Amino acid sequence: MKDSFEAKPYTGKTAFEQWAEYERIPIIRNFIVPDLTSIEVKPWDRLGASGSWLVLGAPEDQLSMAAYVCEIAPGKSAKPQKHLFEELIFVLSGSGATTVWNEGEKPLSFEWRRGSLFSPPLNAWHQHFNGSGAEPVRYVALTNAPAVFNMFHSYDFIMNNPYRFRERFDHEPEYFSGKGEAHPGDVWESNFIPDIVDLPFYEFSTKGPGMKHVEIELSSNTLSGHISESPVGVYKKAHRHGPGAYIITLKGRGYSLMWPEGQNWERFDWGPWSMMSPPNRWFHQHFNLGREPIRQLALKGWGQKFPIGGWEQMFKSTEAGGDMIEFEDEDPAIREMYQEELKREGIELKNPPVTYRKKRVAQT
Ligand SMILES: [Fe+2]
C-alpha cells in the first residue's frame, strides 16, 4: 500500500492529527460522547468504510490513545488493513466476519455480532465483512495510533511494515475460536469473545459493596479491557490513573464526578452507549442512578499481561500512598450529593454507613 501522507514538524498539530486530517476524518474531542450508535461518520477511504475519531479526556492530556467509530454499509466489506498500532474492537450493532492472515498465509476467519470483542493481532492483515445485506455494521475501536504516529511519524513504517510478531500471532488455527484461559487477577485471556455478556464476573468489593468485574486480555496486547458491574443504589470509590481508559456504558444510567487533585469536580451524566474517558491523573467516581445494575466496558491503554507501570497503585488507598480514595477519606459532600440524587429517584442508598476519618472542605 502506498500513500503520499508525510508528517511535517509540529506547527500546532501532532503527526497523528495531521494524519487524521489528511484522511478527512472528523475528530471529536470531549470528555464524553452521549451515544456511540448515533455519532456522525464520514467516508473513510483507507478503510473503505465510514468513521470518526474520538479523542476523549481533558484538552491538556497528552494525545496517546484514541478511539474511532467505523460503519460498514450493508453487503460491503472494509478494505484489508495492517498497522503497527494495536486496536481493540467492540461491535455495537450488526454482524459479520473478519479474516486475519500474515503475508502468504491462508486467512483465518471468524464470525462476530453485536457484543463481540476482539483484536486483530499487531501488524497482521485483517479485513472485516458486513454479514448482512440490509443492516450496517458499527463498531468502536480503541487504538494507540496517536502514540505510534507521534513516536515514529512515518506512514510507511507504521502501515507498510513487513515485520511479523510471531510471539503474538503465528497463524494458530484455533486463535479466534473463542477459547480462553482464566488467570489470577480476575483475568480472562482470549483472542475473541463472541459476546461479552457471557463472561463470568468476579467479586470486586475492593471498589465498593456488591461490585463485580472481569479483566480481559486479548491478542497479547499492551491494551486491555475490563467489564464492571455495580448494583442499584451503590457508588464506587474514587481512583485515578494515567490517560487512555475509555468507558462504554452498556446498561444502566448514572453520573461520574471527575477532578484533578485539589480542584473542584466536574459532573458527567451518562446512559447506554455513552463513552467517556477520565483525564490523566484525575480522580473519578461512578454513581448508579438507575433501577438496574450498571454494566460498563472499559477499553484501556494498559493491562496486566504487559503492564506499563503504576496500575497496582489504583487499588491501594491514598492513605497508604496509593490512588484510591476509601469511603472514609472522601469529601462528605460526595455522598450527600448522591443521597439527594437517589431521593429524587426514589431509590435507597445501599452503601453501608461511613465514619469519616477527617472532615474535609466541600468541593462544590
Ligand atoms: Fe478508572
mmCIF file of C-alpha atoms and ligand atoms in Angstrom, residues 239 241 278 284, ligand 1:
data_model
loop_
_atom_site.group_PDB
_atom_site.id
_atom_site.type_symbol
_atom_site.label_atom_id
_atom_site.label_comp_id
_atom_site.label_asym_id
_atom_site.label_seq_id
_atom_site.Cartn_x
_atom_site.Cartn_y
_atom_site.Cartn_z
ATOM 1 C CA HIS A 239 -9.498 6.406 41.968
ATOM 2 C CA HIS A 241 -4.580 6.635 36.815
ATOM 3 C CA PRO A 278 -11.218 10.088 32.779
ATOM 4 C CA HIS A 284 -13.071 9.765 39.028
HETATM 5 FE FE FE B 1 -10.564 4.360 36.342
#
